[in-house]
mmCIF file of C-alpha atoms in Angstrom:
data_model
loop_
_atom_site.group_PDB
_atom_site.id
_atom_site.type_symbol
_atom_site.label_atom_id
_atom_site.label_comp_id
_atom_site.label_asym_id
_atom_site.label_seq_id
_atom_site.Cartn_x
_atom_site.Cartn_y
_atom_site.Cartn_z
ATOM 1 C CA MET A 1 -0.080 0.026 -0.141
ATOM 2 C CA ASN A 2 1.509 3.430 -1.019
ATOM 3 C CA ASP A 3 0.905 6.034 1.642
ATOM 4 C CA VAL A 4 2.815 8.700 -0.257
ATOM 5 C CA THR A 5 0.753 11.672 -0.964
ATOM 6 C CA PRO A 6 1.285 12.750 -4.501
ATOM 7 C CA GLU A 7 2.591 16.427 -5.134
ATOM 8 C CA PRO A 8 -0.043 18.947 -5.911
ATOM 9 C CA GLU A 9 -0.067 19.915 -9.547
ATOM 10 C CA LEU A 10 1.283 23.589 -10.054
ATOM 11 C CA PRO A 11 -1.102 26.037 -11.487
ATOM 12 C CA HIS A 12 0.049 26.824 -15.110
ATOM 13 C CA ALA A 13 0.838 30.516 -14.208
ATOM 14 C CA VAL A 14 2.909 29.552 -11.272
ATOM 15 C CA ALA A 15 4.714 27.053 -13.342
ATOM 16 C CA LEU A 16 5.400 29.621 -15.979
ATOM 17 C CA ALA A 17 6.631 32.174 -13.371
ATOM 18 C CA TRP A 18 9.095 29.565 -11.983
ATOM 19 C CA GLY A 19 10.164 28.496 -15.588
ATOM 20 C CA VAL A 20 9.056 25.020 -15.168
ATOM 21 C CA ALA A 21 6.134 24.976 -17.701
ATOM 22 C CA ALA A 22 6.628 23.299 -21.084
ATOM 23 C CA ASN A 23 6.858 25.596 -24.058
ATOM 24 C CA PRO A 24 4.220 25.393 -26.780
ATOM 25 C CA GLN A 25 5.330 22.784 -29.452
ATOM 26 C CA ARG A 26 3.224 24.553 -32.352
ATOM 27 C CA GLY A 27 2.137 28.012 -33.203
ATOM 28 C CA PRO A 28 4.162 31.157 -34.183
ATOM 29 C CA LYS A 29 7.693 30.516 -33.662
ATOM 30 C CA ARG A 30 10.386 33.354 -32.821
ATOM 31 C CA GLU A 31 7.751 35.998 -33.340
ATOM 32 C CA LEU A 32 5.927 35.163 -30.125
ATOM 33 C CA SER A 33 6.922 34.153 -26.697
ATOM 34 C CA ILE A 34 5.797 34.377 -23.034
ATOM 35 C CA GLU A 35 8.021 37.421 -22.302
ATOM 36 C CA ARG A 36 6.858 39.508 -25.193
ATOM 37 C CA ILE A 37 3.111 38.559 -24.318
ATOM 38 C CA VAL A 38 3.664 39.690 -20.656
ATOM 39 C CA ASP A 39 5.702 42.926 -21.636
ATOM 40 C CA THR A 40 2.945 44.009 -23.954
ATOM 41 C CA ALA A 41 0.276 43.275 -21.415
ATOM 42 C CA VAL A 42 2.148 45.410 -18.777
ATOM 43 C CA ASP A 43 2.727 48.246 -21.309
ATOM 44 C CA ILE A 44 -1.066 48.253 -21.960
ATOM 45 C CA ALA A 45 -1.928 48.232 -18.159
ATOM 46 C CA ASP A 46 0.710 51.041 -17.632
ATOM 47 C CA ALA A 47 -1.131 53.228 -20.339
ATOM 48 C CA GLY A 48 -4.725 52.280 -19.665
ATOM 49 C CA GLY A 49 -4.995 50.384 -16.374
ATOM 50 C CA LEU A 50 -5.725 46.773 -15.618
ATOM 51 C CA SER A 51 -9.062 46.905 -17.118
ATOM 52 C CA ALA A 52 -7.538 47.693 -20.621
ATOM 53 C CA VAL A 53 -5.855 44.310 -20.584
ATOM 54 C CA SER A 54 -7.554 41.494 -22.330
ATOM 55 C CA MET A 55 -6.406 38.533 -24.491
ATOM 56 C CA SER A 56 -7.804 40.417 -27.637
ATOM 57 C CA SER A 57 -6.096 43.753 -26.694
ATOM 58 C CA VAL A 58 -2.686 42.086 -26.138
ATOM 59 C CA ALA A 59 -3.001 40.010 -29.346
ATOM 60 C CA ALA A 60 -4.081 43.005 -31.427
ATOM 61 C CA ALA A 61 -0.983 45.128 -29.965
ATOM 62 C CA LEU A 62 1.350 42.099 -30.929
ATOM 63 C CA GLY A 63 -0.276 41.576 -34.444
ATOM 64 C CA PHE A 64 -1.468 38.040 -33.809
ATOM 65 C CA THR A 65 -4.778 36.337 -33.275
ATOM 66 C CA THR A 66 -6.276 35.905 -29.895
ATOM 67 C CA MET A 67 -6.142 32.231 -30.312
ATOM 68 C CA SER A 68 -2.353 32.444 -30.719
ATOM 69 C CA LEU A 69 -1.894 33.682 -27.300
ATOM 70 C CA TYR A 70 -3.790 30.889 -25.768
ATOM 71 C CA ARG A 71 -0.947 28.476 -26.965
ATOM 72 C CA TYR A 72 1.302 30.252 -24.421
ATOM 73 C CA VAL A 73 -1.175 31.613 -21.803
ATOM 74 C CA THR A 74 -4.117 29.616 -21.083
ATOM 75 C CA ALA A 75 -6.316 32.237 -19.433
ATOM 76 C CA LYS A 76 -6.520 36.030 -18.655
ATOM 77 C CA ASP A 77 -5.935 35.089 -14.929
ATOM 78 C CA ASP A 78 -2.708 33.487 -15.734
ATOM 79 C CA LEU A 79 -1.604 36.440 -17.765
ATOM 80 C CA VAL A 80 -2.480 38.849 -14.952
ATOM 81 C CA MET A 81 -0.363 36.777 -12.382
ATOM 82 C CA LEU A 82 2.663 36.940 -14.776
ATOM 83 C CA MET A 83 1.913 40.683 -15.250
ATOM 84 C CA GLN A 84 2.010 41.069 -11.553
ATOM 85 C CA GLU A 85 5.323 39.069 -11.182
ATOM 86 C CA ARG A 86 6.872 41.298 -13.915
ATOM 87 C CA GLY A 87 5.414 44.473 -12.448
ATOM 88 C CA ILE A 88 6.819 44.105 -8.896
ATOM 89 C CA GLY A 89 10.291 42.976 -9.916
ATOM 90 C CA VAL A 90 12.786 42.023 -7.379
ATOM 91 C CA PRO A 91 13.513 43.969 -4.124
ATOM 92 C CA PRO A 92 16.599 46.197 -4.241
ATOM 93 C CA GLU A 93 19.784 44.974 -2.316
ATOM 94 C CA THR A 94 19.691 48.175 -0.339
ATOM 95 C CA ILE A 95 16.955 46.745 1.653
ATOM 96 C CA ALA A 96 19.233 44.010 3.065
ATOM 97 C CA GLU A 97 22.094 46.541 3.406
ATOM 98 C CA ALA A 98 20.173 48.891 5.665
ATOM 99 C CA SER A 99 21.275 49.503 9.155
ATOM 100 C CA GLY A 100 18.918 47.747 11.641
ATOM 101 C CA TRP A 101 15.625 46.347 11.427
ATOM 102 C CA ARG A 102 13.837 49.616 11.702
ATOM 103 C CA ALA A 103 15.715 51.294 8.832
ATOM 104 C CA GLY A 104 15.273 48.109 6.597
ATOM 105 C CA LEU A 105 11.550 47.739 7.185
ATOM 106 C CA SER A 106 11.105 51.381 6.461
ATOM 107 C CA LEU A 107 12.958 51.171 3.207
ATOM 108 C CA TRP A 108 11.082 48.071 2.261
ATOM 109 C CA ALA A 109 7.822 49.942 2.585
ATOM 110 C CA ALA A 110 9.141 52.836 0.694
ATOM 111 C CA GLU A 111 10.378 50.564 -2.185
ATOM 112 C CA GLN A 112 6.872 48.797 -2.276
ATOM 113 C CA THR A 113 5.141 52.116 -2.553
ATOM 114 C CA ALA A 114 7.565 53.170 -5.315
ATOM 115 C CA VAL A 115 6.450 49.887 -7.121
ATOM 116 C CA TYR A 116 2.883 51.038 -7.015
ATOM 117 C CA GLY A 117 3.767 54.488 -8.335
ATOM 118 C CA ARG A 118 5.444 52.828 -11.411
ATOM 119 C CA HIS A 119 2.704 50.450 -11.958
ATOM 120 C CA PRO A 120 -0.469 51.702 -10.379
ATOM 121 C CA TRP A 121 -2.599 48.774 -11.761
ATOM 122 C CA LEU A 122 -0.782 46.421 -9.369
ATOM 123 C CA LEU A 123 -3.218 47.794 -6.704
ATOM 124 C CA ASP A 124 -6.004 46.159 -8.647
ATOM 125 C CA VAL A 125 -4.625 42.722 -8.895
ATOM 126 C CA PRO A 126 -6.648 40.582 -6.370
ATOM 127 C CA ILE A 127 -4.869 39.089 -3.541
ATOM 128 C CA ALA A 128 -5.900 35.470 -3.723
ATOM 129 C CA GLY A 129 -3.680 33.734 -1.208
ATOM 130 C CA THR A 130 -0.055 33.079 -0.040
ATOM 131 C CA PRO A 131 2.444 34.395 -2.439
ATOM 132 C CA ALA A 132 3.736 31.566 -4.893
ATOM 133 C CA THR A 133 5.769 33.269 -7.472
ATOM 134 C CA PRO A 134 9.489 33.942 -7.227
ATOM 135 C CA ASN A 135 9.445 37.725 -7.075
ATOM 136 C CA ASN A 136 6.476 37.878 -4.764
ATOM 137 C CA LEU A 137 8.350 35.558 -2.494
ATOM 138 C CA ALA A 138 11.546 37.650 -2.808
ATOM 139 C CA TRP A 139 9.680 40.823 -1.491
ATOM 140 C CA LEU A 140 8.216 38.596 1.500
ATOM 141 C CA ASP A 141 11.650 37.128 2.193
ATOM 142 C CA ALA A 142 13.371 40.631 2.138
ATOM 143 C CA ALA A 143 10.799 41.909 4.659
ATOM 144 C CA LEU A 144 11.042 39.061 6.975
ATOM 145 C CA GLN A 145 14.783 39.269 6.858
ATOM 146 C CA THR A 146 14.664 42.730 8.103
ATOM 147 C CA LEU A 147 13.154 41.360 11.403
ATOM 148 C CA ALA A 148 15.915 38.598 11.843
ATOM 149 C CA GLY A 149 17.553 38.908 15.066
ATOM 150 C CA THR A 150 14.632 40.332 16.736
ATOM 151 C CA PRO A 151 12.862 38.691 19.527
ATOM 152 C CA LEU A 152 9.668 38.156 17.574
ATOM 153 C CA ASP A 153 8.516 34.799 16.677
ATOM 154 C CA GLN A 154 7.814 33.883 12.834
ATOM 155 C CA HIS A 155 3.965 34.422 13.303
ATOM 156 C CA GLU A 156 4.686 37.835 14.740
ATOM 157 C CA ARG A 157 7.111 38.791 12.127
ATOM 158 C CA LEU A 158 4.683 38.024 9.296
ATOM 159 C CA SER A 159 1.827 40.036 11.092
ATOM 160 C CA ILE A 160 4.078 42.947 11.133
ATOM 161 C CA VAL A 161 5.068 42.611 7.591
ATOM 162 C CA LEU A 162 1.358 42.480 6.655
ATOM 163 C CA ALA A 163 0.672 45.619 8.606
ATOM 164 C CA VAL A 164 3.341 47.611 7.018
ATOM 165 C CA MET A 165 2.375 46.216 3.523
ATOM 166 C CA ALA A 166 -1.106 47.536 4.267
ATOM 167 C CA GLN A 167 0.284 51.093 5.015
ATOM 168 C CA SER A 168 2.132 50.915 1.605
ATOM 169 C CA ARG A 169 -0.920 49.775 -0.239
ATOM 170 C CA TRP A 170 -3.070 52.484 1.347
ATOM 171 C CA GLU A 171 -0.486 55.083 0.331
ATOM 172 C CA GLY A 172 -0.263 53.710 -3.056
ATOM 173 C CA LEU A 173 -4.068 53.890 -3.434
ATOM 174 C CA VAL A 174 -4.344 57.478 -2.236
ATOM 175 C CA SER A 175 -1.572 58.566 -4.279
ATOM 176 C CA ARG A 176 -2.900 56.995 -7.449
ATOM 177 C CA SER A 177 -6.279 58.518 -6.828
ATOM 178 C CA TYR A 178 -4.768 61.869 -6.508
ATOM 179 C CA GLU A 179 -2.823 61.425 -9.651
ATOM 180 C CA GLU A 180 -5.728 60.401 -11.635
ATOM 181 C CA ALA A 181 -7.962 63.092 -10.231
ATOM 182 C CA ALA A 182 -5.396 65.768 -11.005
ATOM 183 C CA ARG A 183 -4.715 64.505 -14.514
ATOM 184 C CA GLN A 184 -8.419 64.502 -15.369
ATOM 185 C CA ALA A 185 -8.930 68.151 -14.116
ATOM 186 C CA GLY A 186 -5.535 69.265 -15.497
ATOM 187 C CA ILE A 187 -4.203 70.627 -12.315
ATOM 188 C CA THR A 188 -1.645 68.952 -9.604
ATOM 189 C CA PRO A 189 -2.128 66.930 -6.722
ATOM 190 C CA ASP A 190 -1.297 69.999 -4.472
ATOM 191 C CA ASP A 191 -3.943 71.962 -6.189
ATOM 192 C CA ILE A 192 -6.590 69.206 -5.135
ATOM 193 C CA ASP A 193 -5.633 69.743 -1.476
ATOM 194 C CA ALA A 194 -5.784 73.553 -1.809
ATOM 195 C CA ARG A 195 -9.354 73.375 -3.426
ATOM 196 C CA GLY A 196 -10.510 70.832 -0.704
ATOM 197 C CA SER A 197 -9.165 72.976 2.163
ATOM 198 C CA ALA A 198 -10.780 76.083 0.587
ATOM 199 C CA MET A 199 -14.210 74.199 0.404
ATOM 200 C CA LEU A 200 -14.038 72.903 3.916
ATOM 201 C CA GLU A 201 -13.226 76.425 4.944
ATOM 202 C CA GLN A 202 -16.789 77.245 3.684
ATOM 203 C CA LEU A 203 -18.418 74.217 5.283
ATOM 204 C CA VAL A 204 -16.957 73.359 8.543
ATOM 205 C CA THR A 205 -17.785 75.272 11.689
ATOM 206 C CA ALA A 206 -16.318 75.056 15.159
ATOM 207 C CA GLU A 207 -19.694 74.226 16.767
ATOM 208 C CA GLU A 208 -20.423 71.390 14.364
ATOM 209 C CA PHE A 209 -17.172 69.654 13.680
ATOM 210 C CA PRO A 210 -14.780 71.065 16.510
ATOM 211 C CA ALA A 211 -12.005 68.661 16.036
ATOM 212 C CA VAL A 212 -11.914 68.962 12.169
ATOM 213 C CA TYR A 213 -12.210 72.709 12.375
ATOM 214 C CA GLU A 214 -9.144 72.924 14.609
ATOM 215 C CA ALA A 215 -7.217 70.652 12.344
ATOM 216 C CA LEU A 216 -8.402 72.447 9.277
ATOM 217 C CA HIS A 217 -7.094 75.785 10.771
ATOM 218 C CA ALA A 218 -3.814 74.118 11.730
ATOM 219 C CA GLY A 219 -3.174 73.574 7.821
ATOM 220 C CA VAL A 220 -3.650 69.801 8.090
ATOM 221 C CA PHE A 221 -5.658 69.620 4.837
ATOM 222 C CA GLY A 222 -3.825 71.932 2.854
ATOM 223 C CA PRO A 223 -0.870 71.262 0.424
ATOM 224 C CA ALA A 224 1.778 72.867 2.744
ATOM 225 C CA GLY A 225 1.568 70.085 5.307
ATOM 226 C CA PRO A 226 3.990 67.187 5.399
ATOM 227 C CA SER A 227 2.566 63.759 3.985
ATOM 228 C CA PRO A 228 0.967 61.947 6.671
ATOM 229 C CA PHE A 229 2.037 58.673 5.404
ATOM 230 C CA PRO A 230 5.871 58.658 6.510
ATOM 231 C CA PHE A 231 4.563 59.744 10.016
ATOM 232 C CA GLY A 232 1.998 56.907 10.173
ATOM 233 C CA LEU A 233 4.424 54.254 9.217
ATOM 234 C CA ALA A 234 7.014 55.596 11.629
ATOM 235 C CA ARG A 235 4.401 55.110 14.404
ATOM 236 C CA ILE A 236 3.528 51.641 13.343
ATOM 237 C CA ILE A 237 7.153 50.712 13.501
ATOM 238 C CA ASP A 238 7.338 52.575 17.017
ATOM 239 C CA GLY A 239 4.614 50.241 18.017
ATOM 240 C CA VAL A 240 6.550 47.111 17.032
ATOM 241 C CA GLU A 241 9.686 48.451 18.807
ATOM 242 C CA GLY A 242 7.461 49.090 21.915
ATOM 243 C CA TYR A 243 5.935 45.681 21.503
ATOM 244 C CA PHE A 244 9.309 43.859 22.127
ATOM 245 C CA ALA A 245 11.246 46.664 23.936
ATOM 246 C CA GLY A 246 11.341 44.834 27.256
ATOM 247 C CA ARG A 247 12.214 41.475 25.708
ATOM 248 C CA LYS A 248 15.874 40.235 26.116
ATOM 249 C CA GLY A 249 17.963 40.921 23.065
ATOM 250 C CA ALA A 250 15.577 43.642 21.485
ATOM 251 C CA PRO A 251 17.814 45.917 19.287
ATOM 252 C CA PRO A 252 17.629 49.402 20.591
ATOM 253 C CA GLU A 253 17.029 51.999 17.874
ATOM 254 C CA PRO A 254 16.136 55.409 18.963
ATOM 255 C CA VAL A 255 13.606 57.619 17.134
ATOM 256 C CA ASP A 256 14.668 60.925 15.921
ATOM 257 C CA PRO A 257 12.550 63.438 17.734
ATOM 258 C CA LEU A 258 13.147 66.281 15.358
ATOM 259 C CA LEU A 259 12.197 64.330 12.122
ATOM 260 C CA ASP A 260 8.480 65.222 12.104
ATOM 261 C CA ARG A 261 9.254 69.043 12.613
ATOM 262 C CA ALA A 262 12.028 68.902 10.020
ATOM 263 C CA GLU A 263 9.605 67.550 7.374
ATOM 264 C CA ARG A 264 7.479 70.706 7.861
ATOM 265 C CA GLU A 265 10.442 72.977 6.919
ATOM 266 C CA PRO A 266 9.755 74.991 3.528
ATOM 267 C CA LYS A 267 13.120 73.516 1.837
ATOM 268 C CA VAL A 268 12.159 69.992 2.981
ATOM 269 C CA ARG A 269 8.805 70.365 1.427
ATOM 270 C CA GLU A 270 10.049 71.715 -1.819
ATOM 271 C CA ALA A 271 12.723 68.917 -2.037
ATOM 272 C CA ALA A 272 9.825 66.394 -1.650
ATOM 273 C CA LYS A 273 7.762 67.988 -4.393
ATOM 274 C CA ALA A 274 11.031 67.912 -6.469
ATOM 275 C CA ARG A 275 11.540 64.310 -5.789
ATOM 276 C CA ARG A 276 7.809 63.476 -6.707
ATOM 277 C CA GLU A 277 8.275 65.361 -10.134
ATOM 278 C CA ALA A 278 11.642 63.479 -10.574
ATOM 279 C CA GLU A 279 9.872 60.161 -9.950
ATOM 280 C CA LYS A 280 7.058 60.997 -12.384
ATOM 281 C CA GLN A 281 9.677 61.677 -15.115
ATOM 282 C CA LEU A 282 11.543 58.644 -14.269
ATOM 283 C CA ARG A 283 8.373 56.573 -14.814
ATOM 284 C CA GLU A 284 7.687 58.078 -18.083
ATOM 285 C CA ALA A 285 11.368 57.535 -19.187
ATOM 286 C CA ARG A 286 11.069 53.883 -18.024
ATOM 287 C CA LYS A 287 7.856 53.528 -20.049
ATOM 288 C CA ARG A 288 9.559 54.995 -23.210
ATOM 289 C CA GLU A 289 12.548 52.771 -22.593
ATOM 290 C CA ARG A 290 10.138 49.644 -22.501
ATOM 291 C CA GLN A 291 8.412 50.759 -25.585
ATOM 292 C CA ALA A 292 11.662 51.215 -27.335
ATOM 293 C CA LEU A 293 12.814 47.815 -26.481
ATOM 294 C CA ALA A 294 9.695 46.128 -27.374
ATOM 295 C CA ALA A 295 9.851 47.791 -30.730
ATOM 296 C CA ALA A 296 13.518 46.687 -31.136
ATOM 297 C CA ARG A 297 12.842 43.134 -30.193
ATOM 298 C CA ASP A 298 9.895 43.055 -32.626
ATOM 299 C CA ARG A 299 12.028 44.106 -35.529
ATOM 300 C CA LEU A 300 14.742 41.609 -34.606
ATOM 301 C CA SER A 301 12.286 38.994 -34.507
ATOM 302 C CA ARG A 302 11.073 39.613 -38.014
ATOM 303 C CA LYS A 303 14.444 39.413 -39.534
#
């Protein structure tokens, strides 16, 4: 009697991501590949969002029939998983090189948010379970590695990573909404805050909304204030540090008491604004680079 439990069969998209799926034996050769299909789908999503991606839209962009794609990708869900894997890429080495768990986890969160900035459609990909593809696991591993050496157990470490991830995703969602609203209105994200603050000035009274009124007149809702997200992330990490501060072996990492005040300095705000503009230009340059690369590959494949 054989009591050995057979290994579960890998989903096709997972097998493709790990490079263990068989390549199609028939169909267009040289001109079409999994890599080219995924790259094209990512370009479409970068330009028009995840909803713009379909098997037919990708096929049309490549100049092939929809049925040709099914020889390589069996379903749109498989394509989306591969797109997500390509979009997130691998975590930068600087995370592992950071000094201390606090700096490492903060940098990991910042890099996650930057990925959402480069590919906003990633936020629309459903989270359907434990990560199973190489790049997803690399990001998870990088986050867990930042907590190595702390007195936390494995369950606690994963819970903390998920809490930090949630903060990064929320920042990504808010930032994307601002960018989309600003683009549609032909204004800047700062203009949105300025208009919103001006509107609240007309509507909010100290009698009806005393706490909001006080915050409003402190400039909280205007464009001049610091971003609330770094402060919120820092407080989450403070909570983690406080959680195991009394445990033996807890690594001491003092918090900079002047950081929040420094972020309010005019020059710091100007530098942050310049950074956002530079990041936007970098995203656009990367997109042009991908388009040029795809075009070059297309020309070479036809020779």
